[in-house]
Amino acid sequence: MIHSLKKLLKSNYLFTLGILICLGWILAAILAPVIAPYDPIAQDLTMRLKAPSALHWFGTDNFGRDIFSRVIYGGRYSLLAGCLSVTIAGVIGTLYGALAGYVGGWIDNVMMRFSEMILSFPSLILAMIINAVMGSNLFNTMFALVIVSWPTYARLMRSVVLSVKENEYVTASEALGASKLRILMFDIIPNSVSSVLIMATTDIGNKILMFSTLSFLGLGSAPPTPEWGMMVSDGVDYFNKFWVAGFPGLAIFTMAVGANFIGDGLRDLLDPKLRTQF
């Protein structure tokens, strides 16, 4: 696998670019106190709406706050929301779908009808409703993202498990008297999870976009939290000042594109039909 990954890094430039982009944002978020030249919430009305310059690389917003510092710190909230919500939704969906697919019968039908009921609602609308009911803060927004996301992973995992559980090694484990729980956890899930990993990597970008959308609509973190979606929302009233919304929007775009590049590369690496190329 390591050898295949090295070959993929050398042959798939978009995969390498995606890793560099995402790693760059992650490091920037972690090292924000070192990298950011200003306090992200400190206001200076004498410097409001200043264009990008040597003093303020990304300019300043309507409160005179340094946009570069806010973008760097904003990565902490957007990346945390995207990565953590995908991780939790992926774990829940994987276990739920694996159980439904392996057990089968009426239990499978009931479990999947429940997940399809959630999927029947438009994801963004359902997330907005959950967030509006529970209140607007980072935790509730992430909770809403998990609720609208896990059924997709459950359906994918179930479809893979239905195929994997017919393999000979599963039948052999059953013949040797292994418990259903052991077969599920050690035979079926490890051999089914690659599709979920590919989907989760790609979905990080989508969840960052959705989190930013909720923040743009006022359903994310509360001001003056430096969060990318909220920063774009702040720039709506200043279209002639492109830097106010432009640089936070560029951060969202680059992170989403980078995550998609990684997801495409992992698909090439983990898909058995394509693995022979590496």
XYZ file of N, CA and C in Angstrom:
834
model
N 0.824 -1.208 0.000
C 0.000 0.000 0.000
C 0.866 1.270 0.000
N 1.943 1.264 0.804
C 2.829 2.437 0.855
C 3.494 2.656 -0.494
N 3.928 1.553 -1.120
C 4.543 1.663 -2.449
C 3.547 2.228 -3.459
N 2.304 1.763 -3.386
C 1.267 2.246 -4.299
C 0.985 3.725 -4.053
N 1.001 4.131 -2.783
C 0.763 5.536 -2.449
C 1.870 6.419 -3.006
N 3.128 5.963 -2.917
C 4.244 6.737 -3.459
C 4.106 6.893 -4.970
N 3.716 5.811 -5.647
C 3.532 5.886 -7.091
C 2.391 6.813 -7.455
N 1.331 6.788 -6.630
C 0.192 7.671 -6.879
C 0.588 9.126 -6.716
N 1.396 9.432 -5.696
C 1.841 10.806 -5.472
C 2.668 11.323 -6.648
N 3.455 10.423 -7.254
C 4.293 10.826 -8.376
C 3.503 10.947 -9.682
N 2.475 10.118 -9.840
C 1.749 10.068 -11.117
C 0.499 10.941 -11.136
N -0.124 11.135 -9.976
C -1.366 11.912 -9.920
C -1.065 13.262 -9.277
N -0.850 14.253 -10.115
C -0.454 15.568 -9.609
C -1.597 16.265 -8.866
N -2.833 15.995 -9.262
C -3.959 16.612 -8.576
C -4.091 16.066 -7.156
N -3.823 14.778 -6.988
C -3.845 14.177 -5.644
C -2.778 14.820 -4.765
N -1.590 14.987 -5.315
C -0.505 15.630 -4.566
C -0.856 17.075 -4.236
N -1.448 17.778 -5.212
C -1.858 19.161 -4.976
C -2.914 19.237 -3.892
N -3.872 18.309 -3.916
C -4.916 18.289 -2.899
C -4.349 18.095 -1.509
N -3.372 17.195 -1.386
C -2.736 16.969 -0.084
C -2.015 18.226 0.386
N -1.314 18.886 -0.517
C -0.580 20.098 -0.148
C -1.539 21.210 0.282
N -2.649 21.352 -0.446
C -3.630 22.393 -0.101
C -4.223 22.138 1.283
N -4.725 20.922 1.487
C -5.376 20.596 2.755
C -4.383 20.630 3.916
N -3.183 20.096 3.680
C -2.161 20.119 4.728
C -1.767 21.554 5.063
N -1.703 22.402 4.015
C -1.370 23.804 4.248
C -2.399 24.499 5.123
N -3.700 24.257 4.846
C -4.751 24.879 5.650
C -4.757 24.331 7.073
N -4.524 23.035 7.215
C -4.507 22.434 8.545
C -3.367 23.017 9.383
N -2.185 23.107 8.786
C -1.046 23.679 9.503
C -1.281 25.155 9.823
N -1.879 25.871 8.881
C -2.168 27.290 9.127
C -3.132 27.454 10.288
N -4.145 26.587 10.357
C -5.115 26.667 11.449
C -4.461 26.340 12.785
N -3.616 25.319 12.801
C -2.940 24.934 14.044
C -1.986 26.027 14.514
N -1.261 26.619 13.559
C -0.253 27.626 13.892
C -0.783 29.051 13.774
N -2.091 29.215 13.816
C -2.700 30.540 13.649
C -2.132 31.590 14.597
N -1.928 31.289 15.879
C -1.368 32.319 16.765
C 0.024 32.784 16.345
N 0.752 31.928 15.632
C 2.097 32.282 15.184
C 2.056 33.004 13.846
N 1.167 32.553 12.950
C 1.130 33.089 11.586
C 0.381 34.412 11.513
N -0.764 34.501 12.197
C -1.617 35.688 12.087
C -0.919 36.905 12.686
N -0.833 37.992 11.922
C -0.133 39.177 12.432
C -0.968 40.030 13.384
N -2.297 39.820 13.395
C -3.172 40.647 14.236
C -4.154 39.765 14.994
N -4.747 40.346 16.012
C -5.852 39.695 16.719
C -7.050 39.638 15.770
N -7.648 38.460 15.526
C -8.720 38.356 14.525
C -10.011 39.072 14.891
N -10.188 39.415 16.166
C -11.430 40.094 16.545
C -11.188 41.537 16.988
N -9.939 41.979 16.946
C -9.622 43.355 17.346
C -10.105 44.337 16.283
N -10.847 45.356 16.694
C -11.409 46.344 15.772
C -10.583 47.627 15.770
N -10.521 48.231 14.576
C -9.840 49.518 14.413
C -10.596 50.278 13.323
N -11.592 51.060 13.739
C -12.477 51.732 12.786
C -11.751 52.740 11.913
N -10.575 53.158 12.319
C -9.806 54.081 11.479
C -9.217 53.371 10.266
N -9.220 52.029 10.279
C -8.658 51.239 9.184
C -9.720 50.430 8.451
N -10.990 50.776 8.591
C -12.065 49.972 8.017
C -12.041 49.997 6.486
N -12.269 48.819 5.902
C -12.396 48.642 4.450
C -11.168 49.116 3.681
N -9.994 48.882 4.250
C -8.758 49.212 3.543
C -8.412 48.089 2.567
N -7.946 48.461 1.382
C -7.585 47.483 0.353
C -6.342 46.705 0.779
N -6.103 45.541 0.183
C -4.891 44.772 0.501
C -3.633 45.612 0.327
N -2.732 45.477 1.286
C -1.497 46.252 1.276
C -0.431 45.483 2.041
N 0.755 46.072 2.133
C 1.836 45.435 2.883
C 1.495 45.352 4.364
N 0.658 46.267 4.838
C 0.277 46.278 6.247
C -0.798 45.248 6.539
N -1.764 45.147 5.620
C -2.850 44.168 5.744
C -2.936 43.415 4.414
N -2.373 42.214 4.377
C -2.224 41.479 3.123
C -3.551 41.226 2.417
N -4.597 40.939 3.171
C -5.918 40.676 2.585
C -6.870 41.843 2.797
N -6.362 42.980 3.234
C -7.211 44.129 3.499
C -7.891 44.032 4.850
N -8.837 44.936 5.086
C -9.592 44.944 6.342
C -11.081 44.956 6.044
N -11.880 44.554 7.053
C -13.331 44.505 6.850
C -13.982 45.784 7.344
N -15.308 45.762 7.479
C -16.034 46.979 7.836
C -15.809 47.414 9.285
N -15.171 46.581 10.077
C -14.818 46.964 11.450
C -13.320 47.204 11.605
N -12.602 47.200 10.500
C -11.171 47.427 10.548
C -10.369 46.217 10.994
N -10.984 45.048 10.998
C -10.274 43.823 11.403
C -9.467 43.271 10.234
N -8.306 42.746 10.546
C -7.413 42.214 9.523
C -7.990 40.922 8.946
N -8.282 40.922 7.642
C -8.940 39.774 7.020
C -8.001 38.573 6.935
N -6.723 38.807 6.697
C -5.783 37.686 6.641
C -5.773 36.926 7.976
N -5.720 37.644 9.079
C -5.734 36.993 10.394
C -7.042 36.253 10.621
N -8.148 36.842 10.175
C -9.454 36.202 10.370
C -9.598 34.954 9.505
N -9.035 34.987 8.312
C -9.091 33.798 7.451
C -8.285 32.664 8.061
N -7.094 32.978 8.587
C -6.247 31.950 9.200
C -6.953 31.340 10.408
N -7.486 32.189 11.283
C -8.198 31.678 12.453
C -9.514 31.015 12.054
N -10.137 31.512 11.000
C -11.402 30.932 10.547
C -11.265 29.493 10.113
N -10.071 29.122 9.641
C -9.843 27.733 9.263
C -10.047 26.782 10.425
N -9.799 27.234 11.647
C -9.979 26.373 12.814
C -11.432 25.921 12.943
N -12.351 26.825 12.722
C -13.771 26.504 12.873
C -14.296 25.729 11.668
N -13.965 26.171 10.470
C -14.481 25.517 9.273
C -13.909 24.108 9.117
N -12.606 23.952 9.329
C -11.992 22.628 9.207
C -12.470 21.693 10.312
N -12.617 22.221 11.526
C -13.119 21.397 12.623
C -14.526 20.915 12.322
N -15.375 21.824 11.856
C -16.764 21.448 11.551
C -16.819 20.422 10.435
N -16.050 20.643 9.364
C -16.080 19.722 8.238
C -15.519 18.353 8.585
N -14.339 18.320 9.184
C -13.673 17.033 9.472
C -14.389 16.252 10.566
N -14.774 16.937 11.641
C -15.391 16.224 12.757
C -16.787 15.722 12.406
N -17.565 16.523 11.704
C -18.919 16.087 11.327
C -18.854 14.904 10.369
N -17.917 14.919 9.432
C -17.767 13.794 8.504
C -17.303 12.543 9.249
N -16.373 12.703 10.191
C -15.880 11.555 10.954
C -16.996 10.898 11.759
N -17.755 11.712 12.481
C -18.842 11.167 13.304
C -19.926 10.550 12.432
N -20.318 11.268 11.374
C -21.352 10.737 10.478
C -20.874 9.455 9.802
N -19.587 9.415 9.436
C -19.048 8.224 8.792
C -19.048 7.021 9.709
N -18.667 7.219 10.973
C -18.651 6.112 11.935
C -20.070 5.603 12.192
N -20.996 6.539 12.424
C -22.381 6.132 12.679
C -22.967 5.416 11.456
N -22.788 6.006 10.282
C -23.329 5.417 9.066
C -22.713 4.066 8.743
N -21.396 3.930 9.001
C -20.716 2.664 8.724
C -21.263 1.536 9.598
N -21.361 1.788 10.898
C -21.868 0.759 11.808
C -23.334 0.451 11.540
N -24.107 1.480 11.289
C -25.542 1.318 11.034
C -25.780 0.527 9.749
N -25.110 0.920 8.671
C -25.282 0.241 7.395
C -24.737 -1.173 7.406
N -23.607 -1.375 8.098
C -23.039 -2.718 8.177
C -23.971 -3.662 8.930
N -24.551 -3.189 10.018
C -25.478 -4.006 10.791
C -26.720 -4.341 9.973
N -27.263 -3.347 9.291
C -28.463 -3.587 8.488
C -28.190 -4.571 7.358
N -27.067 -4.392 6.677
C -26.748 -5.272 5.560
C -26.432 -6.689 5.980
N -25.772 -6.853 7.122
C -25.375 -8.195 7.558
C -26.552 -8.971 8.146
N -27.366 -8.302 8.961
C -28.500 -8.979 9.592
C -29.582 -9.286 8.566
N -29.906 -8.294 7.714
C -30.905 -8.501 6.675
C -32.318 -8.639 7.227
N -33.217 -9.122 6.376
C -34.591 -9.368 6.796
C -35.352 -8.111 7.160
N -36.304 -8.266 8.077
C -37.163 -7.139 8.445
C -36.390 -6.054 9.188
N -35.329 -6.466 9.900
C -34.513 -5.462 10.606
C -33.848 -4.536 9.597
N -33.340 -5.106 8.536
C -32.727 -4.312 7.469
C -33.756 -3.358 6.871
N -34.956 -3.855 6.609
C -36.002 -3.020 6.014
C -36.361 -1.846 6.911
N -36.539 -2.113 8.203
C -36.904 -1.044 9.128
C -35.790 -0.015 9.242
N -34.554 -0.502 9.393
C -33.422 0.409 9.549
C -33.223 1.286 8.319
N -33.340 0.704 7.132
C -33.105 1.485 5.919
C -34.268 2.419 5.602
N -35.507 2.032 5.973
C -36.626 2.955 5.764
C -36.449 4.199 6.629
N -35.897 4.004 7.840
C -35.654 5.152 8.717
C -34.614 6.084 8.110
N -33.527 5.524 7.599
C -32.485 6.362 6.990
C -33.005 7.053 5.737
N -33.836 6.352 4.961
C -34.396 6.968 3.752
C -35.374 8.083 4.081
N -36.021 7.971 5.248
C -36.914 9.046 5.681
C -36.125 10.344 5.884
N -34.931 10.220 6.483
C -34.089 11.401 6.673
C -33.574 11.912 5.333
N -33.210 10.993 4.439
C -32.698 11.391 3.130
C -33.765 12.044 2.258
N -35.038 11.823 2.591
C -36.105 12.399 1.771
C -36.195 13.917 1.911
N -35.598 14.450 3.002
C -35.573 15.895 3.201
C -34.343 16.485 2.519
N -34.465 17.635 1.869
C -33.260 18.308 1.339
C -32.274 18.588 2.472
N -31.024 18.214 2.269
C -30.028 18.268 3.343
C -29.897 19.662 3.954
N -29.778 20.671 3.099
C -29.572 22.024 3.607
C -30.784 22.511 4.387
N -31.988 22.226 3.878
C -33.212 22.663 4.554
C -33.334 21.979 5.913
N -33.065 20.669 5.959
C -33.152 19.944 7.228
C -32.117 20.465 8.224
N -30.904 20.734 7.750
C -29.866 21.276 8.628
C -30.274 22.646 9.161
N -30.897 23.459 8.319
C -31.365 24.779 8.753
C -32.442 24.652 9.824
N -33.356 23.688 9.655
C -34.429 23.503 10.626
C -33.864 23.055 11.968
N -32.970 22.064 11.932
C -32.366 21.556 13.169
C -31.605 22.670 13.886
N -30.851 23.424 13.112
C -30.047 24.498 13.704
C -30.924 25.601 14.265
N -31.991 25.925 13.557
C -32.885 26.989 14.018
C -33.604 26.580 15.299
N -33.986 25.303 15.399
C -34.691 24.819 16.583
C -33.763 24.748 17.788
N -32.539 24.239 17.580
C -31.605 24.035 18.689
C -30.841 25.285 19.070
N -30.751 26.242 18.149
C -29.985 27.451 18.411
C -28.708 27.486 17.598
N -28.247 28.666 17.290
C -27.097 28.840 16.407
C -25.802 28.901 17.203
N -25.038 27.823 17.126
C -23.683 27.813 17.649
C -22.914 26.701 16.942
N -21.624 26.623 17.189
C -20.776 25.677 16.477
C -21.207 24.236 16.719
N -21.479 23.879 17.963
C -21.851 22.498 18.280
C -23.152 22.100 17.589
N -24.164 22.961 17.657
C -25.456 22.623 17.056
C -25.363 22.538 15.536
N -24.530 23.375 14.944
C -24.348 23.310 13.501
C -23.686 21.993 13.101
N -22.678 21.576 13.849
C -22.032 20.301 13.573
C -23.000 19.143 13.790
N -23.828 19.228 14.823
C -24.829 18.192 15.077
C -25.794 18.086 13.903
N -26.212 19.227 13.374
C -27.113 19.225 12.221
C -26.448 18.583 11.009
N -25.171 18.867 10.805
C -24.444 18.270 9.678
C -24.353 16.753 9.819
N -24.148 16.273 11.037
C -24.077 14.822 11.264
C -25.429 14.175 10.964
N -26.499 14.784 11.419
C -27.833 14.221 11.228
C -28.169 14.071 9.751
N -27.814 15.063 8.944
C -28.178 14.999 7.520
C -27.194 14.164 6.715
N -26.064 13.775 7.324
C -25.011 13.098 6.565
C -24.962 11.587 6.758
N -25.216 11.104 7.970
C -24.962 9.691 8.249
C -25.782 8.731 7.377
N -27.046 9.046 6.986
C -27.785 8.075 6.162
C -27.105 7.768 4.828
N -26.390 8.727 4.265
C -25.701 8.484 2.997
C -24.614 7.436 3.169
N -23.863 7.524 4.267
C -22.833 6.520 4.553
C -23.462 5.165 4.853
N -24.604 5.188 5.538
C -25.282 3.936 5.865
C -25.719 3.201 4.600
N -26.268 3.919 3.653
C -26.709 3.276 2.411
C -25.533 2.712 1.630
N -24.448 3.476 1.569
C -23.271 2.993 0.852
C -22.702 1.749 1.528
N -22.564 1.790 2.856
C -21.996 0.656 3.579
C -22.878 -0.573 3.443
N -24.166 -0.409 3.526
C -25.082 -1.550 3.396
C -24.926 -2.218 2.040
N -24.840 -1.420 0.985
C -24.729 -1.988 -0.355
C -23.440 -2.788 -0.519
N -22.344 -2.320 0.100
C -21.082 -3.043 0.017
C -21.129 -4.320 0.859
N -21.728 -4.228 2.046
C -21.795 -5.388 2.946
C -22.627 -6.506 2.331
N -23.693 -6.162 1.626
C -24.518 -7.183 0.987
C -23.701 -8.046 0.032
N -22.677 -7.451 -0.569
C -21.804 -8.206 -1.468
C -20.710 -8.939 -0.704
N -20.106 -8.252 0.270
C -18.972 -8.826 0.996
C -19.390 -10.030 1.830
N -20.584 -10.009 2.415
C -20.976 -11.098 3.312
C -21.176 -12.426 2.587
N -21.191 -12.396 1.249
C -21.323 -13.634 0.476
C -19.964 -14.247 0.147
N -18.870 -13.590 0.528
C -17.541 -14.117 0.220
C -17.222 -15.364 1.046
N -16.264 -16.132 0.549
C -15.960 -17.420 1.168
C -15.362 -17.276 2.562
N -14.566 -16.216 2.809
C -13.949 -16.086 4.123
C -14.992 -15.811 5.201
N -16.104 -15.164 4.827
C -17.180 -14.956 5.790
C -17.883 -16.282 6.088
N -18.141 -17.032 5.035
C -18.758 -18.354 5.211
C -17.870 -19.263 6.053
N -16.550 -19.187 5.831
C -15.614 -20.005 6.601
C -15.635 -19.623 8.076
N -15.697 -18.340 8.359
C -15.748 -17.887 9.756
C -17.019 -18.370 10.441
N -18.121 -18.325 9.708
C -19.377 -18.817 10.267
C -19.298 -20.315 10.540
N -18.675 -21.068 9.627
C -18.549 -22.516 9.795
C -17.663 -22.869 10.978
N -16.687 -22.003 11.288
C -15.791 -22.246 12.403
C -16.390 -21.824 13.740
N -17.595 -21.290 13.695
C -18.299 -20.940 14.926
C -18.056 -19.542 15.435
N -17.488 -18.674 14.618
C -17.266 -17.287 15.046
C -18.606 -16.596 15.278
N -18.663 -15.730 16.270
C -19.905 -15.017 16.568
C -20.208 -14.008 15.469
N -21.476 -13.646 15.364
C -21.889 -12.681 14.351
C -21.208 -11.329 14.569
N -21.047 -10.954 15.838
C -20.404 -9.671 16.135
C -18.948 -9.685 15.687
N -18.248 -10.787 15.934
C -16.853 -10.878 15.523
C -16.729 -10.858 14.010
N -17.597 -11.578 13.333
C -17.562 -11.597 11.864
C -17.824 -10.204 11.311
N -18.781 -9.513 11.925
C -19.115 -8.172 11.454
C -17.961 -7.197 11.659
N -17.340 -7.237 12.846
C -16.328 -6.255 13.194
C -14.956 -6.560 12.598
N -14.634 -7.837 12.403
C -13.274 -8.190 11.989
C -13.179 -8.736 10.567
N -14.296 -9.170 10.003
C -14.264 -9.718 8.644
C -14.965 -8.818 7.632
N -16.135 -8.343 7.990
C -16.954 -7.619 7.020
C -16.603 -6.137 6.948
N -16.625 -5.449 8.084
C -16.378 -4.002 8.064
C -15.000 -3.646 7.520
N -13.906 -4.297 7.968
C -12.585 -3.940 7.416
C -12.486 -4.121 5.905
N -13.228 -5.069 5.350
C -13.177 -5.319 3.914
C -14.231 -4.528 3.135
N -14.984 -3.695 3.836
C -16.028 -2.910 3.176
C -15.822 -1.412 3.311
N -14.907 -1.001 4.196
C -14.841 0.394 4.605
C -14.119 1.295 3.602
N -13.407 0.725 2.618
C -12.642 1.568 1.688
C -13.542 2.530 0.920
N -14.718 2.070 0.519
C -15.646 2.946 -0.207
C -16.100 4.108 0.662
N -16.293 3.835 1.950
C -16.704 4.888 2.876
C -15.581 5.903 3.060
N -14.329 5.430 3.123
C -13.192 6.344 3.276
C -13.086 7.291 2.088
N -13.297 6.758 0.890
C -13.239 7.595 -0.308
C -14.339 8.645 -0.265
N -15.532 8.208 0.076
C -16.661 9.124 0.143
C -16.458 10.181 1.221
N -15.919 9.770 2.375
C -15.719 10.704 3.480
C -14.711 11.789 3.114
N -13.648 11.406 2.432
C -12.635 12.385 2.044
C -13.219 13.437 1.119
N -13.991 12.979 0.151
C -14.634 13.916 -0.764
C -15.675 14.751 -0.047
N -16.347 14.155 0.934
C -17.452 14.824 1.612
C -16.986 15.921 2.557
N -15.703 15.903 2.950
C -15.202 16.960 3.827
C -15.397 18.325 3.176
N -15.058 18.413 1.892
C -15.240 19.671 1.176
C -16.701 20.078 1.128
N -17.585 19.098 0.909
C -19.019 19.399 0.856
C -19.533 19.901 2.199
N -19.044 19.299 3.284
C -19.514 19.714 4.609
C -18.971 21.084 4.985
N -17.766 21.399 4.552
C -17.254 22.752 4.787
C -18.111 23.765 4.041
N -18.499 23.415 2.818
C -19.378 24.290 2.053
C -20.733 24.460 2.739
N -21.300 23.353 3.238
C -22.602 23.440 3.906
C -22.496 24.215 5.208
N -21.415 23.974 5.960
C -21.221 24.726 7.201
C -21.080 26.218 6.907
N -20.343 26.535 5.858
C -20.175 27.943 5.473
C -21.497 28.538 5.014
N -22.315 27.735 4.335
C -23.628 28.216 3.902
C -24.516 28.529 5.096
N -24.525 27.631 6.083
C -25.315 27.878 7.288
C -24.819 29.126 8.019
N -23.502 29.290 8.084
C -22.946 30.491 8.715
C -23.309 31.740 7.919
N -23.286 31.609 6.590
C -23.664 32.731 5.722
C -25.096 33.169 6.006
N -25.963 32.193 6.318
C -27.370 32.483 6.598
C -27.611 32.880 8.046
N -26.541 32.971 8.836
C -26.676 33.367 10.229
C -26.981 32.223 11.166
N -26.755 30.964 10.721
C -27.073 29.791 11.531
C -25.808 29.045 11.964
N -24.692 29.707 11.960
C -23.435 29.078 12.352
C -22.918 29.681 13.643
N -21.628 29.917 13.670
C -21.015 30.513 14.853
C -21.481 31.952 15.017
N -21.518 32.400 16.259
C -21.976 33.753 16.553
C -20.841 34.750 16.349
N -21.171 35.977 15.874
C -20.160 37.022 15.756
C -19.548 37.304 17.128
N -18.308 37.758 17.184
C -17.381 38.074 16.075
C -16.460 36.916 15.694
N -16.924 35.690 15.879
C -16.108 34.523 15.558
C -15.609 34.594 14.116
N -14.316 34.457 13.886
C -13.794 34.482 12.510
C -14.055 33.144 11.811
N -15.156 33.061 11.080
C -15.525 31.830 10.376
C -15.760 32.189 8.916
N -15.303 31.340 7.995
C -15.280 31.680 6.578
C -16.648 32.056 6.031
N -17.667 31.251 6.306
C -18.997 31.542 5.778
C -19.547 32.857 6.285
N -19.337 33.127 7.564
C -19.809 34.381 8.145
C -19.059 35.571 7.550
N -17.785 35.379 7.249
C -16.989 36.460 6.653
C -17.491 36.778 5.243
N -17.865 35.744 4.506
C -18.445 35.980 3.181
C -19.757 36.735 3.315
N -20.557 36.356 4.312
C -21.823 37.041 4.553
C -21.601 38.513 4.884
N -20.563 38.796 5.662
C -20.250 40.188 6.011
C -19.894 41.015 4.778
N -19.349 40.342 3.757
C -18.922 41.067 2.564
C -20.005 41.303 1.538
N -21.225 40.770 1.794
C -22.309 40.927 0.813
C -22.640 42.400 0.586
N -22.578 43.187 1.627
C -22.926 44.610 1.514
C -21.799 45.451 0.937
N -20.678 44.810 0.599
C -19.521 45.566 0.107
C -18.960 44.913 -1.150
N -19.806 44.778 -2.162
C -19.369 44.123 -3.395
C -18.258 44.898 -4.094
N -18.220 46.196 -3.901
C -17.152 46.982 -4.519
C -15.829 46.832 -3.770
N -15.883 46.212 -2.599
C -14.664 45.902 -1.837
C -14.455 44.391 -1.928
N -13.880 43.936 -3.025
C -13.835 42.503 -3.329
C -13.145 41.671 -2.268
N -12.201 42.255 -1.546
C -11.390 41.490 -0.613
C -12.177 41.047 0.626
N -13.253 41.762 0.965
C -13.995 41.432 2.189
C -14.586 40.019 2.112
N -15.236 39.711 0.993
C -15.808 38.377 0.806
C -14.936 37.492 -0.063
N -14.067 38.088 -0.865
C -13.291 37.324 -1.840
C -12.295 36.361 -1.221
N -11.531 36.811 -0.257
C -10.497 35.946 0.326
C -11.086 34.822 1.195
N -12.108 35.084 2.022
C -12.745 33.953 2.715
C -13.392 32.973 1.731
N -14.000 33.505 0.672
C -14.585 32.628 -0.341
C -13.533 31.800 -1.044
N -12.372 32.375 -1.290
C -11.271 31.635 -1.910
C -10.772 30.530 -0.982
N -10.759 30.788 0.312
C -10.350 29.760 1.280
C -11.311 28.572 1.232
N -12.614 28.851 1.204
C -13.611 27.779 1.109
C -13.419 26.991 -0.179
N -13.227 27.700 -1.271
C -13.066 27.063 -2.583
C -11.844 26.156 -2.628
N -10.707 26.665 -2.171
C -9.472 25.875 -2.251
C -9.545 24.640 -1.358
N -10.138 24.767 -0.172
C -10.234 23.616 0.722
C -11.168 22.564 0.137
N -12.283 22.989 -0.438
C -13.223 22.036 -1.033
C -12.600 21.333 -2.233
N -11.900 22.080 -3.071
C -11.254 21.483 -4.242
C -10.149 20.528 -3.813
N -9.354 20.924 -2.822
C -8.283 20.059 -2.339
C -8.817 18.744 -1.801
N -9.895 18.789 -1.032
C -10.486 17.563 -0.489
C -11.006 16.668 -1.606
N -11.579 17.255 -2.637
C -12.068 16.457 -3.765
C -10.924 15.811 -4.534
N -9.816 16.524 -4.682
C -8.636 15.946 -5.339
C -8.131 14.724 -4.561
N -8.115 14.841 -3.230
C -7.663 13.715 -2.406
C -8.623 12.542 -2.535
N -9.915 12.838 -2.529
C -10.908 11.774 -2.671
C -10.771 11.027 -3.983
N -10.534 11.757 -5.070
C -10.336 11.102 -6.370
C -9.085 10.236 -6.374
N -8.020 10.725 -5.729
C -6.794 9.951 -5.665
C -6.953 8.686 -4.837
N -7.652 8.797 -3.705
C -7.884 7.614 -2.870
C -8.742 6.586 -3.595
N -9.672 7.046 -4.394
C -10.486 6.114 -5.178
C -9.587 5.307 -6.111
N -8.651 5.986 -6.757
C -7.726 5.275 -7.650
C -6.855 4.294 -6.874
N -6.515 4.646 -5.630
C -5.628 3.797 -4.836
C -6.351 2.598 -4.243
N -7.599 2.801 -3.781
C -8.304 1.759 -3.043
C -9.245 0.923 -3.894
N -9.615 1.420 -5.061
C -10.509 0.659 -5.933
C -9.741 -0.525 -6.525
N -10.197 -1.744 -6.289
C -9.477 -2.920 -6.809
C -9.319 -2.909 -8.329
N -10.256 -2.314 -9.052
C -10.191 -2.291 -10.510
C -9.089 -1.356 -11.006
N -8.759 -0.355 -10.170
C -7.761 0.626 -10.585
C -6.414 0.421 -9.885
N -6.393 -0.403 -8.842
C -5.187 -0.554 -8.024
C -4.035 -1.147 -8.809
N -4.341 -1.958 -9.832
C -3.277 -2.594 -10.599
C -2.420 -1.589 -11.346
N -2.941 -0.368 -11.506
C -2.169 0.668 -12.195
C -1.014 1.141 -11.341
N -1.061 0.856 -10.026
C -0.053 1.366 -9.109
C 0.715 0.228 -8.453
